Structure formats: C-alpha cells, structure tokens
mmCIF file of C-alpha atoms and ligand atoms in Angstrom:
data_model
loop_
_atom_site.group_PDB
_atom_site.id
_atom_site.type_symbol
_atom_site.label_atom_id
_atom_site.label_comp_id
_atom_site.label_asym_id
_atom_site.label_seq_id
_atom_site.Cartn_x
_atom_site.Cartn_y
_atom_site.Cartn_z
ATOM 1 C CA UNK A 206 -10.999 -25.064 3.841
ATOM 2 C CA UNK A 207 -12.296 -21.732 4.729
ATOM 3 C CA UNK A 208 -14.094 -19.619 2.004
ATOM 4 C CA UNK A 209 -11.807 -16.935 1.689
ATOM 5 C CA UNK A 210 -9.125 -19.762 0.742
ATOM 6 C CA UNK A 211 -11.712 -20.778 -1.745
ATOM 7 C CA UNK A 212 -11.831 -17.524 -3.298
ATOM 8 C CA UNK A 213 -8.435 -17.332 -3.877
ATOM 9 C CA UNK A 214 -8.376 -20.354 -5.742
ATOM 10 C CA UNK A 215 -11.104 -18.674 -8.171
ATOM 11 C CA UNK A 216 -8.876 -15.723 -8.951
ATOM 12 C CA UNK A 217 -8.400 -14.533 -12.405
ATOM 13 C CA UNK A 218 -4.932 -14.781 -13.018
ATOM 14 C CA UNK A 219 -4.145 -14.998 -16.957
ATOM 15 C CA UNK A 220 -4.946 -12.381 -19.745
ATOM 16 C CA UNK A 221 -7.146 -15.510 -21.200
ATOM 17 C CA UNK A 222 -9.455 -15.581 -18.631
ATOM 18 C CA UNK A 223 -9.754 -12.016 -18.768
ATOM 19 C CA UNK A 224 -10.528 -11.977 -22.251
ATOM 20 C CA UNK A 225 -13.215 -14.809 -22.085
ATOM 21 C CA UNK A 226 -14.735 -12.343 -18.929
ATOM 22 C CA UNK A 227 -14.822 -8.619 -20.570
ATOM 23 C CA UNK A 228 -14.078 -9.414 -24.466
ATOM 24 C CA UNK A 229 -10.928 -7.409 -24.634
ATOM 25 C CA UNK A 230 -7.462 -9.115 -26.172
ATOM 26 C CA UNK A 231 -5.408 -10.928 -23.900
ATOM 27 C CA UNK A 232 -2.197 -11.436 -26.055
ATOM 28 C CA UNK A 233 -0.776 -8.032 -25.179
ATOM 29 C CA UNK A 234 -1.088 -8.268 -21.753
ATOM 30 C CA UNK A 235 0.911 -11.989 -21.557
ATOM 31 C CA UNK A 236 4.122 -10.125 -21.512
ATOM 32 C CA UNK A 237 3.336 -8.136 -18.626
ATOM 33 C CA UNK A 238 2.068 -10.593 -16.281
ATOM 34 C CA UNK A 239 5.180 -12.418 -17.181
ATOM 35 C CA UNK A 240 6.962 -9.849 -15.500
ATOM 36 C CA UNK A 241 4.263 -8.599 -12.808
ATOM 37 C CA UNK A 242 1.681 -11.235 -12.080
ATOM 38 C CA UNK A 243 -1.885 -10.653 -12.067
ATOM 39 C CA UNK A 244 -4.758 -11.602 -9.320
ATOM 40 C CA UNK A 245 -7.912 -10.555 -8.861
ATOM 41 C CA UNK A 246 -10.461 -11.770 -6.386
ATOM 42 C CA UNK A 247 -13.998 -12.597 -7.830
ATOM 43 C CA UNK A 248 -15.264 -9.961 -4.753
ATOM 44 C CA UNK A 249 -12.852 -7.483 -6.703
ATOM 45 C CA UNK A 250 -13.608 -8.130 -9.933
ATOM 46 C CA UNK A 251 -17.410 -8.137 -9.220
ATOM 47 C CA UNK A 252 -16.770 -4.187 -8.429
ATOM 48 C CA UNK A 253 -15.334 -3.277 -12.265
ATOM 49 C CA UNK A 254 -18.350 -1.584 -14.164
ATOM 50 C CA UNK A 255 -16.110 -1.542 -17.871
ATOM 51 C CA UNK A 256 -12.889 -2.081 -19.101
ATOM 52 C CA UNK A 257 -10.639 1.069 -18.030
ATOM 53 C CA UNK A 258 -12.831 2.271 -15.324
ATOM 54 C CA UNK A 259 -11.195 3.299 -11.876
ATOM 55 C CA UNK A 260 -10.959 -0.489 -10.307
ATOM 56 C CA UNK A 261 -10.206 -1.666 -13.932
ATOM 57 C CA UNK A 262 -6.785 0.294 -13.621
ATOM 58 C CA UNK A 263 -5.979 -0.658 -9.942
ATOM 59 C CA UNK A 264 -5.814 -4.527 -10.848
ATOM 60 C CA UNK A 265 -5.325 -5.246 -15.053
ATOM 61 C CA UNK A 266 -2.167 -5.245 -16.229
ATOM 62 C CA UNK A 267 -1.683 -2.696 -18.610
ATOM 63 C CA UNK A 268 1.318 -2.670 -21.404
ATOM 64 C CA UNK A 269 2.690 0.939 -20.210
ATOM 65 C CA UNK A 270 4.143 -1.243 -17.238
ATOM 66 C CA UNK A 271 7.255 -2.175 -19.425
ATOM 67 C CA UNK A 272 7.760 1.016 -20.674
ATOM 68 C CA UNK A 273 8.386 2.362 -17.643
ATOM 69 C CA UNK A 274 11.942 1.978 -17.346
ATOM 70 C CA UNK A 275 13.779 4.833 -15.831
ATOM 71 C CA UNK A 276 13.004 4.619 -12.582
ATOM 72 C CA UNK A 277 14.557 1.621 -10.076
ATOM 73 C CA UNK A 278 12.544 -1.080 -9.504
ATOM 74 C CA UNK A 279 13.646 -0.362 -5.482
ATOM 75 C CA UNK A 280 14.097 3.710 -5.114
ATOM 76 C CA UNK A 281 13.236 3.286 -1.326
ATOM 77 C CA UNK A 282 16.289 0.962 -0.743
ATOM 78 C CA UNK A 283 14.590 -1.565 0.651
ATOM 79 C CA UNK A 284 16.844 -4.494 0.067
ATOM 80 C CA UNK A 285 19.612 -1.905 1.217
ATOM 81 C CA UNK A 286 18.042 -0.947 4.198
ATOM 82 C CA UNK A 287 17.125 -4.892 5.292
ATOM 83 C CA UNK A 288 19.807 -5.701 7.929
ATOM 84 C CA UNK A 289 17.828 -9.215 7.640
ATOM 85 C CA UNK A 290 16.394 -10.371 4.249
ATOM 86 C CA UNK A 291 12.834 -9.342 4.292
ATOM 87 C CA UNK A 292 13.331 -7.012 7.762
ATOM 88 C CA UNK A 293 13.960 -3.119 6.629
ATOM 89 C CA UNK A 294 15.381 -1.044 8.789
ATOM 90 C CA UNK A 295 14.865 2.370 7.962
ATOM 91 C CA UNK A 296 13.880 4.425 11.234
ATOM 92 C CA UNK A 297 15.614 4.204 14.595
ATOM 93 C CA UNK A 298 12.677 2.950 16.584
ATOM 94 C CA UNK A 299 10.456 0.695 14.004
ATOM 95 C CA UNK A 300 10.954 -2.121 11.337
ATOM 96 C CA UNK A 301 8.952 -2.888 8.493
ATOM 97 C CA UNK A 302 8.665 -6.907 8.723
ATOM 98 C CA UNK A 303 7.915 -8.267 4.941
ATOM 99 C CA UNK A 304 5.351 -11.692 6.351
ATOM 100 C CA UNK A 305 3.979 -12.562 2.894
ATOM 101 C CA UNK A 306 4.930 -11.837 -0.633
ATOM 102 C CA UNK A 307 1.147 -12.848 -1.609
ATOM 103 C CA UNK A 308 -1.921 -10.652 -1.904
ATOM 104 C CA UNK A 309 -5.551 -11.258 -2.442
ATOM 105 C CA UNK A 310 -4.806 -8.757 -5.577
ATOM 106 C CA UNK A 311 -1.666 -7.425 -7.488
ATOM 107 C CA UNK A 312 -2.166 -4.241 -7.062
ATOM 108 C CA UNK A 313 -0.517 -2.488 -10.609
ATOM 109 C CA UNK A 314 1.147 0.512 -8.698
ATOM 110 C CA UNK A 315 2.186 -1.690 -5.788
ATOM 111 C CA UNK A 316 5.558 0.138 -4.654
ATOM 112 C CA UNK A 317 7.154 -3.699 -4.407
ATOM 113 C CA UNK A 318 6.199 -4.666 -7.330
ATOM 114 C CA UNK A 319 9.524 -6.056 -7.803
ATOM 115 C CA UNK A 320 8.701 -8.413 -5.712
ATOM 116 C CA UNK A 321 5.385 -9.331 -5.035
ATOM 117 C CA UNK A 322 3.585 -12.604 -6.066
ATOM 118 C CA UNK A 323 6.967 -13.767 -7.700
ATOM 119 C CA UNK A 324 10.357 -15.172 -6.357
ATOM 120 C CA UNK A 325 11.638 -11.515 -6.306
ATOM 121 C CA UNK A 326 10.615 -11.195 -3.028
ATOM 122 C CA UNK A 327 10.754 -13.755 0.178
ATOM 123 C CA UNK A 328 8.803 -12.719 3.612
ATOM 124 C CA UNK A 329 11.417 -12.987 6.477
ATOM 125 C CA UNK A 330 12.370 -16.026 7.941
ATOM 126 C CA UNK A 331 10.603 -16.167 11.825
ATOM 127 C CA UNK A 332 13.636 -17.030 13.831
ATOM 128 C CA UNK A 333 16.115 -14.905 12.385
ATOM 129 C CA UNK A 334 13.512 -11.344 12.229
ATOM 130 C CA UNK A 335 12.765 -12.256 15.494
ATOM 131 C CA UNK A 336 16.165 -12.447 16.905
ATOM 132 C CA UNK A 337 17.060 -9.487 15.142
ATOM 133 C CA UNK A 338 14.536 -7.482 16.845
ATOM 134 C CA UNK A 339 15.173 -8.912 20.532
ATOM 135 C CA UNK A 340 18.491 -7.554 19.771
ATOM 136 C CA UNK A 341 17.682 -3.946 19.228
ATOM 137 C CA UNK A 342 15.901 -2.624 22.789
ATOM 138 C CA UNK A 343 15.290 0.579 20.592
ATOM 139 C CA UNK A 344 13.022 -0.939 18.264
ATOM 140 C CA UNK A 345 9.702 -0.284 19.611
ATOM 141 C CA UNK A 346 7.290 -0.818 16.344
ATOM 142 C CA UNK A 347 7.083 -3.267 14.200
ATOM 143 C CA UNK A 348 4.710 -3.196 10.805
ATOM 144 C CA UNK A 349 4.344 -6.355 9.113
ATOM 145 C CA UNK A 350 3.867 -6.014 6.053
ATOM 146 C CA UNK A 351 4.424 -7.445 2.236
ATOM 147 C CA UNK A 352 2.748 -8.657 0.398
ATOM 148 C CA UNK A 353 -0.352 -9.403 2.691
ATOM 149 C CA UNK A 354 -0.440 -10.146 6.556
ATOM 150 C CA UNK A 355 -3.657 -11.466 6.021
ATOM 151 C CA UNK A 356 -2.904 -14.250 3.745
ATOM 152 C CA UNK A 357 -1.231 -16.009 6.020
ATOM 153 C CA UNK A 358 -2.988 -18.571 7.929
ATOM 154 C CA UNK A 359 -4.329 -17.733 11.435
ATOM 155 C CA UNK A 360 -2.115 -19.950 12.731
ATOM 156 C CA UNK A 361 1.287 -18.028 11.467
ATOM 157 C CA UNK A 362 0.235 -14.858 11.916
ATOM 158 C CA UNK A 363 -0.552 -15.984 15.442
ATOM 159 C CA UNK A 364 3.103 -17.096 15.965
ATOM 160 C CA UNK A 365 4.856 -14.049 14.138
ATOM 161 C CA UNK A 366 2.593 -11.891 16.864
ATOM 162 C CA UNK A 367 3.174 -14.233 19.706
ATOM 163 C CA UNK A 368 6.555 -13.712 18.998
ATOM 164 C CA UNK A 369 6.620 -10.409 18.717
ATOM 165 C CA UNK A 370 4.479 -9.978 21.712
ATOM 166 C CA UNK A 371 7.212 -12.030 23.973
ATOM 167 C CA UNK A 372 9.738 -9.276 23.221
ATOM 168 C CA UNK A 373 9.819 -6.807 26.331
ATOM 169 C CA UNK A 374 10.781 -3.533 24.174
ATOM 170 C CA UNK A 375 8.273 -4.400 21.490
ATOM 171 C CA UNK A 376 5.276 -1.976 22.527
ATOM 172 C CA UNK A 377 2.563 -2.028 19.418
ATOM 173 C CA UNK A 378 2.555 -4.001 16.051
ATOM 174 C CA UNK A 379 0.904 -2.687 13.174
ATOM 175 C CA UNK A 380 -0.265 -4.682 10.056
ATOM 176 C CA UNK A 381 -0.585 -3.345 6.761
ATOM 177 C CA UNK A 382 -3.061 -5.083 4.797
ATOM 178 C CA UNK A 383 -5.685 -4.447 1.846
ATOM 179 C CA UNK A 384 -7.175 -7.447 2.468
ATOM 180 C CA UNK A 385 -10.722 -5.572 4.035
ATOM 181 C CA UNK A 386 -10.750 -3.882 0.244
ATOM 182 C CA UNK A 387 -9.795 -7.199 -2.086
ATOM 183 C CA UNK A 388 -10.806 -9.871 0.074
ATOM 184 C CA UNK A 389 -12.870 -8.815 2.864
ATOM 185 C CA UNK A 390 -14.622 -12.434 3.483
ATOM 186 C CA UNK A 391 -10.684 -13.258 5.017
ATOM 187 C CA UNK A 392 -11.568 -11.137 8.039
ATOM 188 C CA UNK A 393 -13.710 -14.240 9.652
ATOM 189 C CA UNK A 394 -14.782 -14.480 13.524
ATOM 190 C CA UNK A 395 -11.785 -16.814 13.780
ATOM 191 C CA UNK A 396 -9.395 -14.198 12.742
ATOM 192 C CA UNK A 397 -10.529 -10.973 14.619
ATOM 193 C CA UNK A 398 -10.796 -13.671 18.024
ATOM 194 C CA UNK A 399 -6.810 -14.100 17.174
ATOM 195 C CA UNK A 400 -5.729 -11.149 16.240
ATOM 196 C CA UNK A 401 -7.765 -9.461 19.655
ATOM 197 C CA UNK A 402 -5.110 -11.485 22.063
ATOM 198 C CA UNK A 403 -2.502 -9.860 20.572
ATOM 199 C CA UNK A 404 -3.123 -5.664 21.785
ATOM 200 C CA UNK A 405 -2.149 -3.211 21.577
ATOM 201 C CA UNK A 406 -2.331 -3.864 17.678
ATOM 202 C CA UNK A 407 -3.254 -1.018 14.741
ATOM 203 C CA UNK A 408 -4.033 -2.370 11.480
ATOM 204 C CA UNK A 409 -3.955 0.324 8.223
ATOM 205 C CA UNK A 410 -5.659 -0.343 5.185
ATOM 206 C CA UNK A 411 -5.425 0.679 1.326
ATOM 207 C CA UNK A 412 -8.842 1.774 0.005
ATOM 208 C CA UNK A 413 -7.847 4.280 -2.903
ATOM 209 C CA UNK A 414 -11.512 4.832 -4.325
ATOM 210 C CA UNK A 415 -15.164 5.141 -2.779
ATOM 211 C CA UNK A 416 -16.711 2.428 -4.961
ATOM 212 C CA UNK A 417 -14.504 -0.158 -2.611
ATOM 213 C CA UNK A 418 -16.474 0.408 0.360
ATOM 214 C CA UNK A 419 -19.440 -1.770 -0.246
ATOM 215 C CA UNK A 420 -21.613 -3.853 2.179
ATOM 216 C CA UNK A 421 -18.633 -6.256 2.461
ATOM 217 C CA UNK A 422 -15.602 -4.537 2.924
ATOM 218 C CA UNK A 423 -17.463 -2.322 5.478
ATOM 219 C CA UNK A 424 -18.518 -5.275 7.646
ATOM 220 C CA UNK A 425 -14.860 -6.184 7.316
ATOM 221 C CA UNK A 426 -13.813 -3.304 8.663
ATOM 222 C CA UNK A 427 -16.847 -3.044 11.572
ATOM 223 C CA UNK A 428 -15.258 -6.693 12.599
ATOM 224 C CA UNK A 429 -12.165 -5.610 12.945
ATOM 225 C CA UNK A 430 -12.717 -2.259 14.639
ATOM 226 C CA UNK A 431 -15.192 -4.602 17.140
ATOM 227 C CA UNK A 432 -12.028 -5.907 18.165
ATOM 228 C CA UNK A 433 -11.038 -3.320 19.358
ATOM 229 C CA UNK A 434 -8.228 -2.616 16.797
ATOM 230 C CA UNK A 435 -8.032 1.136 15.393
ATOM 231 C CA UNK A 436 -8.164 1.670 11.962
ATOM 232 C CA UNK A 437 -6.249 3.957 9.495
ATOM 233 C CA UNK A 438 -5.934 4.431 5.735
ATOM 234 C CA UNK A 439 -3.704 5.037 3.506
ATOM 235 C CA UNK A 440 -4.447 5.662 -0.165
ATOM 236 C CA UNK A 441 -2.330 6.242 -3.129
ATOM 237 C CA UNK A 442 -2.793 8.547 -5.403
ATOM 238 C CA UNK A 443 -3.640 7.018 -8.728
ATOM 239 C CA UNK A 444 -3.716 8.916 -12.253
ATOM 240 C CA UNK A 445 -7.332 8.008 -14.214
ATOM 241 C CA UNK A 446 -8.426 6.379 -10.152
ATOM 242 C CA UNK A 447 -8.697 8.860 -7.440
ATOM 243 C CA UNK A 448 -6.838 12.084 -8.607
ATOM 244 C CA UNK A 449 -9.579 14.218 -8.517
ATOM 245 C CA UNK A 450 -10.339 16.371 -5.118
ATOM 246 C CA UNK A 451 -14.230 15.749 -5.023
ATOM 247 C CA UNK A 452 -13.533 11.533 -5.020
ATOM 248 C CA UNK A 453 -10.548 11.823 -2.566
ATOM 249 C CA UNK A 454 -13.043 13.595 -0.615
ATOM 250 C CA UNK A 455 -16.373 11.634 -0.417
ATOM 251 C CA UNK A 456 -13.275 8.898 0.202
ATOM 252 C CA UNK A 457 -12.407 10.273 3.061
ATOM 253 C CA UNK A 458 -15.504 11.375 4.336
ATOM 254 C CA UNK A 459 -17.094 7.382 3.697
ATOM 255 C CA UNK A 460 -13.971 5.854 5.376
ATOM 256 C CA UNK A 461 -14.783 7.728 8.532
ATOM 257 C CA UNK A 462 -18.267 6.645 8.464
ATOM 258 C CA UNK A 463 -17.075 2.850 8.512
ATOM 259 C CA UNK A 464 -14.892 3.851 11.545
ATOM 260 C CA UNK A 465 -11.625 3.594 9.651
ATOM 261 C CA UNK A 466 -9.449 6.977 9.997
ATOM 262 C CA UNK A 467 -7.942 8.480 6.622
ATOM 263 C CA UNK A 468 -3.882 8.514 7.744
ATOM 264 C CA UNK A 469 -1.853 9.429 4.499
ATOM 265 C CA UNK A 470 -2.445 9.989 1.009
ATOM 266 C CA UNK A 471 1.052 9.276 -0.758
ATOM 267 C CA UNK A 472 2.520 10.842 -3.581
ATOM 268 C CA UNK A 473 3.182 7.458 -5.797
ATOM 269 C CA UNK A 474 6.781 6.189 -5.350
ATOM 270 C CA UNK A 475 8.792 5.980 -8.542
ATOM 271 C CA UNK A 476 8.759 2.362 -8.957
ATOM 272 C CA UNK A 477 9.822 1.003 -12.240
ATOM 273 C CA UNK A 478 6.633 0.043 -13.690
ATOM 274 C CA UNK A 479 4.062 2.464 -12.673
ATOM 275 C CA UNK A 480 4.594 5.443 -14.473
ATOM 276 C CA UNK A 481 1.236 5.952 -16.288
ATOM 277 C CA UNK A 482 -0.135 6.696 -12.947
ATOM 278 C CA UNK A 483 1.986 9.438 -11.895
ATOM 279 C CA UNK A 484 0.305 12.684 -10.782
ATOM 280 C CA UNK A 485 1.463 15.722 -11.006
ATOM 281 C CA UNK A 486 2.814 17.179 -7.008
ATOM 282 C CA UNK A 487 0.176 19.914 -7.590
ATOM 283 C CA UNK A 488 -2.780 17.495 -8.313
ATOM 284 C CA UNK A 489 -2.104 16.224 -4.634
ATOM 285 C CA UNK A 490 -1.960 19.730 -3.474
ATOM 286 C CA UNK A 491 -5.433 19.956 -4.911
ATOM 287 C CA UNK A 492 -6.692 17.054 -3.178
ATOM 288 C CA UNK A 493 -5.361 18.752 0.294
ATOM 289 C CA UNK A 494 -6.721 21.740 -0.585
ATOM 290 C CA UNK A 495 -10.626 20.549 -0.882
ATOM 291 C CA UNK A 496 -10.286 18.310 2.172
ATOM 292 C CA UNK A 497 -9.176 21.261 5.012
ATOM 293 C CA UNK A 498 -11.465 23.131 5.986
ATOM 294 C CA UNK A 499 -14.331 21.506 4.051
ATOM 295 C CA UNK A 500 -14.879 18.540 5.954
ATOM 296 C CA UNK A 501 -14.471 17.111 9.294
ATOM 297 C CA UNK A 502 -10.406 17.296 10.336
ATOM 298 C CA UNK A 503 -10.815 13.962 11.225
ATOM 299 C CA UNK A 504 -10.842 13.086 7.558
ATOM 300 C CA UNK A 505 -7.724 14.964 6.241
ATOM 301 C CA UNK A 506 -5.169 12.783 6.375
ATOM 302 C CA UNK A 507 -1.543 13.549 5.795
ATOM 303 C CA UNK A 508 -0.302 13.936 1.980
ATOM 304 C CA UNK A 509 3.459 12.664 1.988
ATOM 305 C CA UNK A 510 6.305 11.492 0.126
ATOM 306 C CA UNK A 511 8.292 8.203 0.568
ATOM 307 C CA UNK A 512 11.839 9.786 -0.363
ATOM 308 C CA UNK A 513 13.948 8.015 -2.936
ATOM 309 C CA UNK A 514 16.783 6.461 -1.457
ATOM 310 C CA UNK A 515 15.342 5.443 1.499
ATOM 311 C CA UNK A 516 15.394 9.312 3.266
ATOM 312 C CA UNK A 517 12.348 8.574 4.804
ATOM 313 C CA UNK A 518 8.709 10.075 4.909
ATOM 314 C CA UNK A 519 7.852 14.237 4.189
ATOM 315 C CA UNK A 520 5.001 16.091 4.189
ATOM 316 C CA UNK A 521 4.210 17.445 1.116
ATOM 317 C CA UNK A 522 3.234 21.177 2.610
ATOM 318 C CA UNK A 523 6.810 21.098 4.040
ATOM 319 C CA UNK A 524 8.543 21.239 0.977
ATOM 320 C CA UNK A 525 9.601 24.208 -0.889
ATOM 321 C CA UNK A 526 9.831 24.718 -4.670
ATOM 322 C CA UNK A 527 13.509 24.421 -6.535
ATOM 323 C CA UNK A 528 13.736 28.173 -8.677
ATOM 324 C CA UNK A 529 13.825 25.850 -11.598
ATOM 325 C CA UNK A 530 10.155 24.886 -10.703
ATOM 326 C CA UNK A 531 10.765 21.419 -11.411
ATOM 327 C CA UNK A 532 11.856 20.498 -7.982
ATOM 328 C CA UNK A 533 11.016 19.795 -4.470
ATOM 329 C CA UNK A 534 13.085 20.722 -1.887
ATOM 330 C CA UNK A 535 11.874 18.603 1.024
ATOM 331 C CA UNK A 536 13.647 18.677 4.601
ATOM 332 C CA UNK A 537 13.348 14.931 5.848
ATOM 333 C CA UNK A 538 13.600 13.860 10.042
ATOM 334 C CA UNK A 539 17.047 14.094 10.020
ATOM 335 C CA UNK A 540 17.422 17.637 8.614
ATOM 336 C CA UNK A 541 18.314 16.721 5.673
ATOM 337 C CA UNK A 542 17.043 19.027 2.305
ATOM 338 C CA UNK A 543 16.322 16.116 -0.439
ATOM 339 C CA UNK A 544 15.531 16.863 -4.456
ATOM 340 C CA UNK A 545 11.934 15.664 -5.133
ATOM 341 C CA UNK A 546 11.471 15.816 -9.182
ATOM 342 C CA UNK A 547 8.077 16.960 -9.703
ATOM 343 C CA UNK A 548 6.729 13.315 -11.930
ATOM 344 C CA UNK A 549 4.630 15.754 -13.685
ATOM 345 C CA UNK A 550 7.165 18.157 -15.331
ATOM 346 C CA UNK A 551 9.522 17.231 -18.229
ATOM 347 C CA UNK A 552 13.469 16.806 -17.107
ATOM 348 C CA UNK A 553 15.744 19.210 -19.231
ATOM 349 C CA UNK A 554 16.293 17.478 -22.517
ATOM 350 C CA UNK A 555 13.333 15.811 -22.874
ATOM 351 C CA UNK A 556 10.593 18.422 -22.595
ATOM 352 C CA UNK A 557 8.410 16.577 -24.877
ATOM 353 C CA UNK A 558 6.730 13.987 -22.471
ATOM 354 C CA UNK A 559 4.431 14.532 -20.139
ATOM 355 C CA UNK A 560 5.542 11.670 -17.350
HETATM 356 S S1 LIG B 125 -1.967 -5.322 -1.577
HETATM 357 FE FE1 LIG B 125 -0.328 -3.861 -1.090
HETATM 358 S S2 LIG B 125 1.573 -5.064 -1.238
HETATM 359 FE FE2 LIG B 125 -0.052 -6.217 -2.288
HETATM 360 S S3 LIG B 125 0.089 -5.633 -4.437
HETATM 361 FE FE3 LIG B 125 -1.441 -4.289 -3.464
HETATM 362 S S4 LIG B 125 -0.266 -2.490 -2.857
HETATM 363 FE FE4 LIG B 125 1.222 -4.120 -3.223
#
C-alpha cells in the first residue's frame, strides 16, 4: 500500500475525534456530518493553528450548514445537464466527466456538496462516458472531475485517459484536483510517470489561502509541472478564509512562484449549505482591484460567476448593476442577460439579514 493510501486511512472523520484533537464539543457537529461528511488528511489538519482559523473553516463542519436552506442543493443543473449520469454537458465543445465522488478532504463550500463522499453522487460509468463522447466529434475537452481524479488508483485513471486519448476528436483533458493542497504525498514518481504518457494534459488546482503552500504541496506541484503538465488555479472565495485583497494577493503572487498560474477566482455558487461563506459581489471586486496593476499580470486571474441554472461562466467586470442595486445583470456566451442576486444584499421582505 502506498503512503498516501495510508494517510487516508488516518483521516479524521467524526466530530469525536475532533473533539479528543482540539477540545471543542463534538455533539453539535454529528448532525451535520450526517448530512455532509467530514475528512481531513493528517497533512491538512497539521496546517490548522486554532479552532476557527482560515483552514479551520475550509474543512470542520460547522452547524450554519443546515440552516442554509434556500438555495438548491444543484443551482448549476448538473444532474439536468448530464446526458449520461455523472457526464455534464453544459458547453458545446467540452464535458465535465465526474471520475470520483471521494476527496482527500470535504471541502465545506464544495459546490457538489450534494454529492460528494456520500451515495448522492456516483462518478460515471467508463464504457458508457466513453461512448458518449466518441459520439459527439464536437466535443473536444474533457475535465474530469468530482470528487477527486487523484484518488483513484493509477491504474484507473490510466484507463479513463487511455480511453480518452483513443478518441480522434478528443484534443486535451484537464483534471481538476485539490489533491497537491490536501494530500500532496498522492502526487508520487509513479503517478506523474503515468499521467506524462497521456499529453497534452492541464491539471487545475484549488489552493484558496497562502498558508497551503508549504514545503509539501509545493514539491507536489514542482512534480507535476516537471512533467511537463501546466498548472492553473482556481480559488474560491471564502467569507472569514481569503476575502481580504492583501491574502488573495500574496496568494497569487506565491502560486506563481511554485509555477502554478492563478486562472479564476469564483464568486461562491449558491449551494444549499454554504451560506455563511458568502461574500458580498463587491468584496470580489476588491480583490480584483488590488491584484491589476499591482502585481505581475501573470497573477490576476479571472473573477467569475458559475450562473444558476446552468447559463454558464461570466466575468464579473462584465456585468452591469440592476437600478434596484441588488442585482447583476450579467450577459453569458450565448447573449443571454441573466439576474445575479448580489449574496450580500437583503431580498425585499427580508431586509433584516445580512446573507
Ligand atoms: S476537493 Fe473539490 S470536489 Fe472535493 S470537496 Fe473539495 S471542493 Fe469539493
């Protein structure tokens, strides 16, 4: 057994062994793993400082998650938009292929949290996503996805891609992983010497916060770029984790100095459950504002949002403001003008909260 399988076994996954670990009560947080499981890595958990600090709130469970119910647990439309189960189709010429519904950590404001690390979500059977895709000559892209890529054993992974790879039209793949920020001791010799057959092939990861890139995640990341494979980011931004233009900026500016481009910053998706970290649109706007022009362009990424209903992906700086000025009126790839409510700003009727 390799030693990233290892770890995985060692992750704390109950509110007891929590508890025993940092002294805070469990029994309010058995509920909400119920409902959203928890895992943490022991490389992830060695990186909290204190209860409620900025990894704390990317990985514990916190009780807000049930209270969040307004919002759909799906407002992208994924299982809508999945012409295969676990295969979304959203864009003409590229398919989001769900591979795992595992991670190395359960990441609290995952936007398939649905799904994730429970039976709520099942990666797509190989034959039937790959016959789907031979079908389609304009499908060009593929992104696998989940879950994790990377927990899958180098032996899948190397079939999905060998797959993939035999299909004429298919010209790049793309994983999506946070594996190099949870788990980077899964990105082993073995892998990288797999995953290098397999060009031309992009990976993007998640780091949302500068304390992730340590000595290990970076040599995860130097591995991987060795390969040959180019590296982009995207981060999420995170109320009481990253929403703050000087972090999102020594972010950026670190990333680039492991040799892992900053892509997007997203606007969180309004995913039942994840409502305490909602930012206001002009916090982003913030963010954006300190990164151009004060560092390298190299490390301003792209601030979007994933439109509800499965309209696709906007830039922010696109949009214009509703004369109600608690709108955003946001033109999407197919011309269409989409309502964006602004999470920070009270709907009519209820101007007490502050979402
Ligand atoms: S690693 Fe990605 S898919 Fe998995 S829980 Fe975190 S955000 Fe969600």
């Amino acid at each position: 057994m390799e030693n990233w399988e290892k770890s995985l076994e060692k992750c704390v996954t109950s509110p007891e062994e929590l508890s025993g670990l940092f002294r805070v009560p469990g029994a309010p947080l058995s509920p909400v793993v119920s409902r959203y499981p928890m895992r943490i890595t022991p490389y992830y958990l060695g990186l909290i400082d204190a209860p409620g600090e900025r990894i704390w709130r990317q990985c514990v469970p916190d009780a807000a998650e049930l209270d969040d119910l307004a919002q759909s647990p799906d407002p992208l439309d994924e299982e809508r938009l999945s012409p295969v189960p676990g295969l979304i189709h959203r864009y003409p010429d590229r398919v989001v292929w769900i591979a795992s519904s595992a991670c190395a950590v359960y990441c609290r404001f995952c936007m398939r949290k649905r799904g994730v690390g429970c039976a709520g979500m099942a990666p797509a059977p190989l034959d039937d996503a790959v016959a789907y895709v031979a079908s389609r000559p304009e499908i060009r892209d593929v992104i696998l996805s989940g879950g994790d890529p990377l927990l899958l054993s180098d032996e899948r992974l190397d079939a999905i891609l060998t797959a993939l790879r035999r299909i004429p039209h298919v010209e790049m793949v793309r994983i999506g992983t946070r594996v190099p920020v949870t788990l980077p001791e899964r990105v082993t010799p073995r892998l990288v010497r797999m995953l290098k057959r397999h060009h031309p092939l992009y990976l993007n990861t998640h780091f949302n916060h500068p304390k992730e890139i340590t000595a290990q995640s970076s040599k995860a990341c130097a591995m991987l770029a060795g390969a040959g494979i180019p590296l982009g980011n995207q981060s999420v931004l995170l109320k009481g984790v990253n929403d703050d233009p000087l972090v999102m900026r020594s972010l950026m500016q670190r990333l680039l100095a492991i040799r892992v481009r900053p892509y997007y910053i997203h606007q969180m998706d309004l995913v039942q459950g994840t409502a305490h970290f909602r930012t206001k649109l002009a916090q982003g706007v913030a963010v954006m504002e300190a990164l151009r022009g004060h560092t390298s362009g190299m490390a301003v990424p792209h601030y979007v949002i994933d439109l509800p209903g499965g309209k696709g992906k906007v830039e922010v700086s696109g949009g214009r403001m509703h004369e109600d000025g608690r709108r955003l009126l946001l033109r999407n790839y197919l011309g269409e003008e989409i309502e964006y409510p602004d999470p920070g700003v009270p709907a009519r009727g209820d101007e007490t909260g502050d979402a």
